[in-house]
XYZ file of C-alpha atoms in Angstrom:
399
model
C 0.000 0.000 0.000
C 2.837 2.417 0.902
C 4.548 1.731 -2.433
C 1.309 2.463 -4.290
C 0.917 5.869 -2.548
C 4.531 6.844 -3.378
C 3.974 5.942 -7.036
C 0.755 7.995 -7.100
C 2.583 11.024 -5.635
C 5.374 10.820 -8.239
C 2.844 10.696 -11.065
C 1.169 13.828 -9.738
C 4.447 15.733 -9.581
C 5.332 14.677 -13.120
C 1.939 15.918 -14.407
C 2.410 19.264 -12.641
C 5.853 19.636 -14.234
C 4.436 18.883 -17.700
C 1.848 21.661 -17.278
C 4.568 24.252 -16.581
C 6.871 23.380 -19.521
C 7.031 26.295 -22.016
C 6.559 29.071 -19.483
C 10.259 29.281 -18.659
C 13.498 28.902 -20.652
C 16.829 27.781 -19.344
C 18.155 25.951 -22.419
C 21.941 26.057 -22.813
C 23.318 28.020 -25.789
C 24.671 24.806 -27.313
C 21.241 23.194 -27.630
C 20.155 22.973 -31.252
C 21.050 25.169 -34.215
C 18.050 25.802 -36.356
C 19.850 28.334 -38.571
C 19.666 32.108 -38.697
C 16.286 33.674 -38.215
C 14.278 30.568 -37.375
C 13.692 28.349 -34.395
C 13.868 24.558 -34.703
C 10.150 24.493 -35.554
C 10.489 27.093 -38.305
C 8.809 29.877 -36.318
C 10.118 33.430 -36.456
C 12.573 34.539 -33.799
C 12.327 38.304 -34.231
C 13.808 40.504 -31.581
C 11.773 43.117 -29.735
C 12.637 46.172 -27.695
C 11.816 46.304 -24.005
C 8.804 48.473 -24.777
C 7.376 45.710 -26.959
C 7.986 47.382 -30.333
C 9.203 44.904 -32.919
C 12.696 45.545 -34.273
C 14.171 44.138 -37.506
C 16.094 40.896 -37.282
C 19.718 41.684 -36.523
C 19.012 44.835 -34.497
C 21.871 44.848 -32.009
C 20.687 47.501 -29.601
C 21.878 46.557 -26.095
C 18.288 46.356 -24.818
C 17.192 43.895 -27.488
C 16.299 40.511 -26.026
C 14.876 37.358 -27.631
C 11.234 36.806 -26.721
C 10.004 33.332 -25.795
C 6.275 32.714 -25.935
C 4.520 30.059 -23.887
C 4.800 26.752 -25.688
C 7.331 28.091 -28.250
C 10.761 26.519 -28.637
C 13.271 29.099 -27.382
C 15.360 30.772 -30.103
C 18.997 29.794 -29.770
C 20.047 29.555 -33.416
C 23.150 31.001 -35.003
C 21.728 34.502 -35.472
C 20.788 34.814 -31.817
C 24.164 33.571 -30.659
C 25.864 36.083 -32.933
C 23.662 38.885 -31.612
C 24.399 37.930 -28.026
C 28.122 37.603 -28.667
C 28.254 41.070 -30.240
C 26.423 42.553 -27.262
C 28.841 40.809 -24.893
C 31.884 41.951 -26.879
C 30.622 45.531 -26.808
C 30.690 45.223 -23.035
C 34.233 43.891 -23.003
C 33.754 40.108 -23.084
C 34.627 38.686 -26.504
C 35.181 35.065 -25.508
C 32.442 33.639 -27.743
C 32.534 36.151 -30.597
C 34.672 34.193 -33.056
C 32.673 30.977 -32.706
C 29.330 32.767 -32.845
C 30.346 34.700 -35.964
C 31.555 31.545 -37.703
C 28.334 29.694 -36.879
C 26.183 32.539 -38.162
C 28.171 32.838 -41.400
C 27.803 29.114 -42.044
C 24.050 29.602 -42.083
C 24.354 31.996 -45.057
C 21.070 33.784 -44.337
C 19.599 36.033 -47.015
C 20.248 39.115 -44.864
C 23.590 37.884 -43.518
C 25.411 40.973 -44.803
C 23.011 43.353 -43.075
C 23.263 41.549 -39.738
C 27.064 41.416 -39.932
C 27.178 45.108 -40.802
C 25.005 45.900 -37.784
C 27.391 43.930 -35.587
C 30.422 45.755 -36.973
C 28.761 49.138 -36.463
C 27.765 48.316 -32.887
C 31.284 47.255 -31.920
C 32.900 50.193 -33.718
C 30.684 52.587 -31.766
C 31.755 50.836 -28.555
C 35.413 51.272 -29.508
C 35.947 47.503 -29.795
C 37.721 47.728 -33.159
C 39.469 44.353 -33.283
C 36.202 42.703 -32.270
C 34.377 44.666 -34.982
C 36.574 43.082 -37.647
C 36.111 39.621 -36.117
C 32.347 40.188 -36.176
C 32.517 40.891 -39.917
C 33.217 37.212 -40.599
C 36.030 35.498 -42.444
C 35.164 36.659 -45.970
C 33.574 39.630 -47.710
C 29.886 38.651 -47.725
C 29.449 41.676 -45.474
C 29.768 43.737 -48.678
C 26.236 42.682 -49.630
C 24.820 44.784 -46.804
C 22.699 47.785 -47.667
C 24.240 50.969 -46.330
C 27.684 49.403 -45.967
C 29.374 52.686 -46.870
C 27.886 54.270 -43.739
C 29.100 51.367 -41.601
C 32.615 51.678 -43.015
C 32.600 55.433 -42.384
C 31.783 54.732 -38.740
C 34.529 52.116 -38.524
C 37.157 54.371 -40.114
C 36.237 57.258 -37.817
C 36.638 54.999 -34.798
C 40.034 53.862 -36.093
C 41.244 57.463 -36.108
C 41.294 57.281 -32.315
C 43.699 54.321 -32.333
C 47.483 54.637 -32.190
C 49.232 54.891 -35.594
C 50.536 51.327 -35.437
C 47.212 49.890 -34.285
C 45.363 51.881 -36.957
C 47.625 50.442 -39.672
C 47.039 46.908 -38.376
C 43.265 47.370 -38.179
C 43.029 48.887 -41.650
C 45.189 46.103 -43.031
C 42.858 43.493 -41.516
C 39.841 45.283 -42.953
C 41.294 45.539 -46.486
C 42.385 41.911 -46.267
C 38.839 40.893 -45.320
C 36.936 42.796 -48.012
C 39.211 41.444 -50.759
C 38.617 37.817 -49.746
C 35.380 36.027 -50.594
C 32.550 35.688 -53.087
C 31.777 39.385 -53.673
C 33.587 40.873 -56.691
C 34.680 43.922 -54.732
C 36.493 45.687 -57.593
C 33.180 45.909 -59.441
C 30.352 45.727 -56.940
C 31.906 47.809 -54.143
C 34.841 49.689 -55.627
C 34.097 52.990 -53.773
C 34.160 51.113 -50.446
C 37.415 49.361 -51.368
C 39.025 52.581 -52.594
C 38.151 54.470 -49.409
C 39.529 51.698 -47.193
C 42.724 51.311 -49.225
C 43.438 55.050 -49.259
C 42.997 55.115 -45.476
C 45.421 52.180 -45.192
C 48.044 53.868 -47.359
C 47.835 57.051 -45.291
C 48.302 55.028 -42.116
C 51.324 53.255 -43.592
C 53.021 56.519 -44.578
C 53.947 57.361 -41.009
C 54.382 53.823 -39.699
C 56.154 51.898 -42.461
C 57.071 54.095 -45.425
C 59.110 56.549 -43.391
C 62.754 56.489 -42.348
C 61.603 57.390 -38.840
C 58.651 54.979 -38.835
C 57.758 52.647 -36.003
C 57.116 49.372 -37.830
C 59.320 46.398 -36.984
C 62.759 46.994 -38.456
C 66.394 47.430 -37.658
C 68.682 50.373 -38.372
C 71.604 50.209 -40.765
C 74.265 52.892 -41.148
C 75.348 53.191 -44.775
C 79.069 52.575 -45.281
C 81.196 54.353 -47.916
C 80.567 52.923 -51.381
C 77.631 50.813 -50.210
C 74.551 50.532 -52.451
C 70.974 49.554 -51.655
C 71.483 46.362 -53.656
C 74.516 45.410 -51.554
C 72.677 46.213 -48.317
C 69.754 44.009 -49.427
C 72.053 41.108 -50.371
C 73.994 41.267 -47.100
C 70.794 41.465 -45.048
C 69.349 38.411 -46.796
C 72.539 36.423 -46.283
C 72.550 37.259 -42.590
C 68.858 36.771 -41.804
C 67.512 34.485 -44.523
C 64.725 36.999 -45.212
C 64.225 37.867 -48.908
C 65.030 41.532 -49.527
C 65.106 43.812 -52.584
C 66.759 47.181 -53.100
C 63.429 48.540 -54.359
C 61.753 47.717 -51.059
C 64.492 49.505 -49.099
C 64.154 52.517 -51.383
C 60.406 52.772 -50.866
C 60.474 52.276 -47.113
C 63.173 54.918 -46.642
C 61.743 57.425 -49.124
C 64.842 57.452 -51.331
C 64.139 59.122 -54.664
C 67.482 58.381 -56.354
C 69.518 55.417 -55.040
C 72.602 56.763 -56.838
C 72.670 59.681 -54.402
C 72.790 57.458 -51.310
C 75.319 58.936 -48.900
C 77.575 57.237 -46.378
C 76.518 57.738 -42.776
C 72.790 57.813 -43.530
C 70.706 55.531 -41.309
C 68.243 53.288 -43.097
C 65.410 51.154 -41.775
C 65.367 47.533 -42.922
C 62.037 45.742 -42.280
C 62.391 42.520 -40.324
C 59.054 41.000 -41.392
C 58.999 38.576 -44.312
C 57.532 39.925 -47.547
C 55.092 37.611 -49.337
C 52.155 37.683 -51.731
C 48.635 36.244 -51.702
C 46.460 36.132 -54.817
C 42.710 35.839 -54.192
C 41.172 34.230 -57.268
C 37.633 34.961 -56.070
C 38.189 38.729 -56.171
C 41.081 38.969 -58.671
C 43.205 40.635 -56.010
C 46.963 40.468 -55.476
C 48.010 41.502 -51.966
C 51.584 42.160 -50.887
C 52.286 41.645 -47.177
C 55.052 42.468 -44.759
C 54.382 39.903 -42.073
C 50.632 40.145 -41.470
C 50.371 43.699 -42.798
C 48.881 44.353 -46.243
C 51.112 47.002 -47.815
C 50.007 46.974 -51.464
C 46.936 45.829 -53.379
C 46.470 45.256 -57.121
C 43.722 43.955 -59.373
C 44.883 41.107 -61.618
C 43.833 38.874 -64.483
C 44.023 35.082 -64.154
C 44.049 31.919 -66.237
C 40.914 30.963 -68.101
C 39.189 27.699 -67.240
C 40.890 27.629 -63.833
C 44.392 27.355 -65.301
C 46.014 29.354 -62.497
C 46.751 26.622 -59.917
C 45.940 27.151 -56.234
C 49.373 26.390 -54.801
C 52.331 28.079 -53.125
C 54.949 29.332 -55.585
C 58.421 30.747 -55.040
C 59.621 33.743 -57.055
C 62.723 32.323 -58.731
C 63.705 34.804 -61.473
C 63.267 38.494 -62.304
C 63.510 39.156 -66.040
C 63.744 42.648 -67.541
C 62.734 42.911 -71.219
C 62.084 39.162 -71.376
C 61.630 36.978 -74.401
C 58.355 35.088 -74.417
C 57.573 31.479 -75.246
C 54.167 31.189 -76.873
C 52.618 28.384 -74.760
C 50.412 26.935 -77.501
C 53.157 26.608 -80.127
C 56.373 26.649 -78.093
C 57.774 29.407 -80.326
C 60.268 31.768 -78.674
C 59.189 35.347 -79.404
C 61.863 37.977 -78.670
C 61.194 41.126 -76.690
C 60.131 43.920 -79.032
C 58.422 41.626 -81.526
C 54.852 42.834 -82.293
C 53.590 39.377 -81.251
C 55.228 39.718 -77.814
C 52.413 39.937 -75.229
C 53.897 39.970 -71.721
C 55.345 43.472 -71.473
C 58.618 44.750 -70.048
C 58.919 42.544 -66.966
C 58.436 38.918 -65.993
C 58.592 37.350 -62.529
C 59.050 33.616 -62.882
C 57.244 31.424 -60.357
C 58.606 28.004 -59.440
C 56.781 24.948 -58.117
C 57.712 21.242 -58.001
C 54.737 20.290 -60.195
C 53.363 23.408 -61.896
C 55.862 24.871 -64.363
C 55.794 27.842 -66.727
C 53.845 30.262 -64.526
C 54.694 33.826 -63.628
C 53.609 37.436 -63.235
C 53.718 39.810 -66.187
C 52.195 42.998 -67.487
C 49.637 43.409 -70.231
C 48.509 46.122 -72.605
C 45.032 44.584 -72.635
C 43.453 46.424 -69.703
C 40.147 44.670 -70.339
C 41.701 41.354 -69.314
C 42.309 42.598 -65.761
C 39.638 41.199 -63.473
C 38.960 38.385 -65.939
C 39.958 34.765 -66.546
C 41.708 35.250 -69.864
C 45.366 34.168 -69.685
C 46.973 30.778 -70.275
C 47.533 30.556 -66.518
C 49.901 33.403 -65.652
C 48.922 36.294 -63.385
C 48.467 39.550 -65.313
C 48.864 43.075 -63.971
C 48.527 46.483 -65.554
C 51.870 47.618 -66.969
C 52.445 50.304 -64.313
C 51.533 47.920 -61.495
C 53.869 45.272 -62.876
C 56.750 47.759 -62.989
C 56.218 48.570 -59.309
C 55.948 44.931 -58.213
C 59.043 44.021 -60.221
C 60.984 46.777 -58.469
C 60.346 45.774 -54.862
C 59.485 42.045 -54.798
C 62.635 40.027 -54.028
C 63.656 36.664 -55.378
C 62.634 33.752 -53.136
C 59.515 35.575 -51.958
C 56.542 33.229 -51.570
C 53.339 33.677 -53.570
C 50.209 31.760 -52.568
C 47.201 31.464 -54.875
C 43.936 30.985 -52.979
C 40.476 30.085 -54.360
């Protein structure tokens, strides 16, 4: 009899608990991932202000909270986690921001760009600039946001309050981000790209491209009879870091290397120079360490003929002859049929042979897949790259 009464009591408690399910929510953030904008049952998970007025999805006002109705599955999808992580990062806790941003971007919601842009703007206003760039995602789908120019203006204004070195690093990260991904930034968002790149170049003028700059480097006192080429060779032998006289000239603001005087102190950068080509955006980015220092639009091989591998720059050829790849004919420099311009940077790889960087007179081929596999630049851009890229520099081609 006693056992029967205990069983009856337990059944009553269980029924009472069932009646109260849905009126409270204490689900852990990890539970379920129904995708941005929807709960697991497909119902809307709009956010509302404390006064009850509905706000658009992605509104990141600090007072915005997810609403849970009685009987409704609580919203804890990728969008909500992103929103919460941005709010937390604005308050100084960014522990979950990277994971939440990645999860939201994987969902690829129709308004993903707008929500990311709102997150960037919120964090920029809070002065959390590194977090703002993290919240933008790992590619440039943010560029699809409406009103992105206004968001970037806010971000650039906030960066003006950073130290010169930090500003250069932040702008570099931003330019790196918006030139990586599915959005053809040179066409769809060129004004945004131009504004960001100009801001980056201005930041670099006082930090890197200045004899008195603060970027990582070491000082060298020019000895009698010493040239920039000799300084570059000796530095590379000592450190193993590829170096070119043209890079030293640009960093130290030397107009005429022939007028280099003994006793002058030069800055030699101690970060490794390398190149990344983004096939998705037809962008060639030159880095010193993690810092983007130059950006160019390029043309690539048709039918995917530019391989996605790591090359090494093995030769620098001035006024090169050209081997026509379809016939194997050697066409001398100056011949009307010669198509690769004044300079050629040969790229080496254990498997992929015959690739390089060269100029072109066909400006319409830039931003297109039109070559036999080589990377094309405008003639003036190619002259600059040829001047300062050293032999043995690495070049990585990414999708």
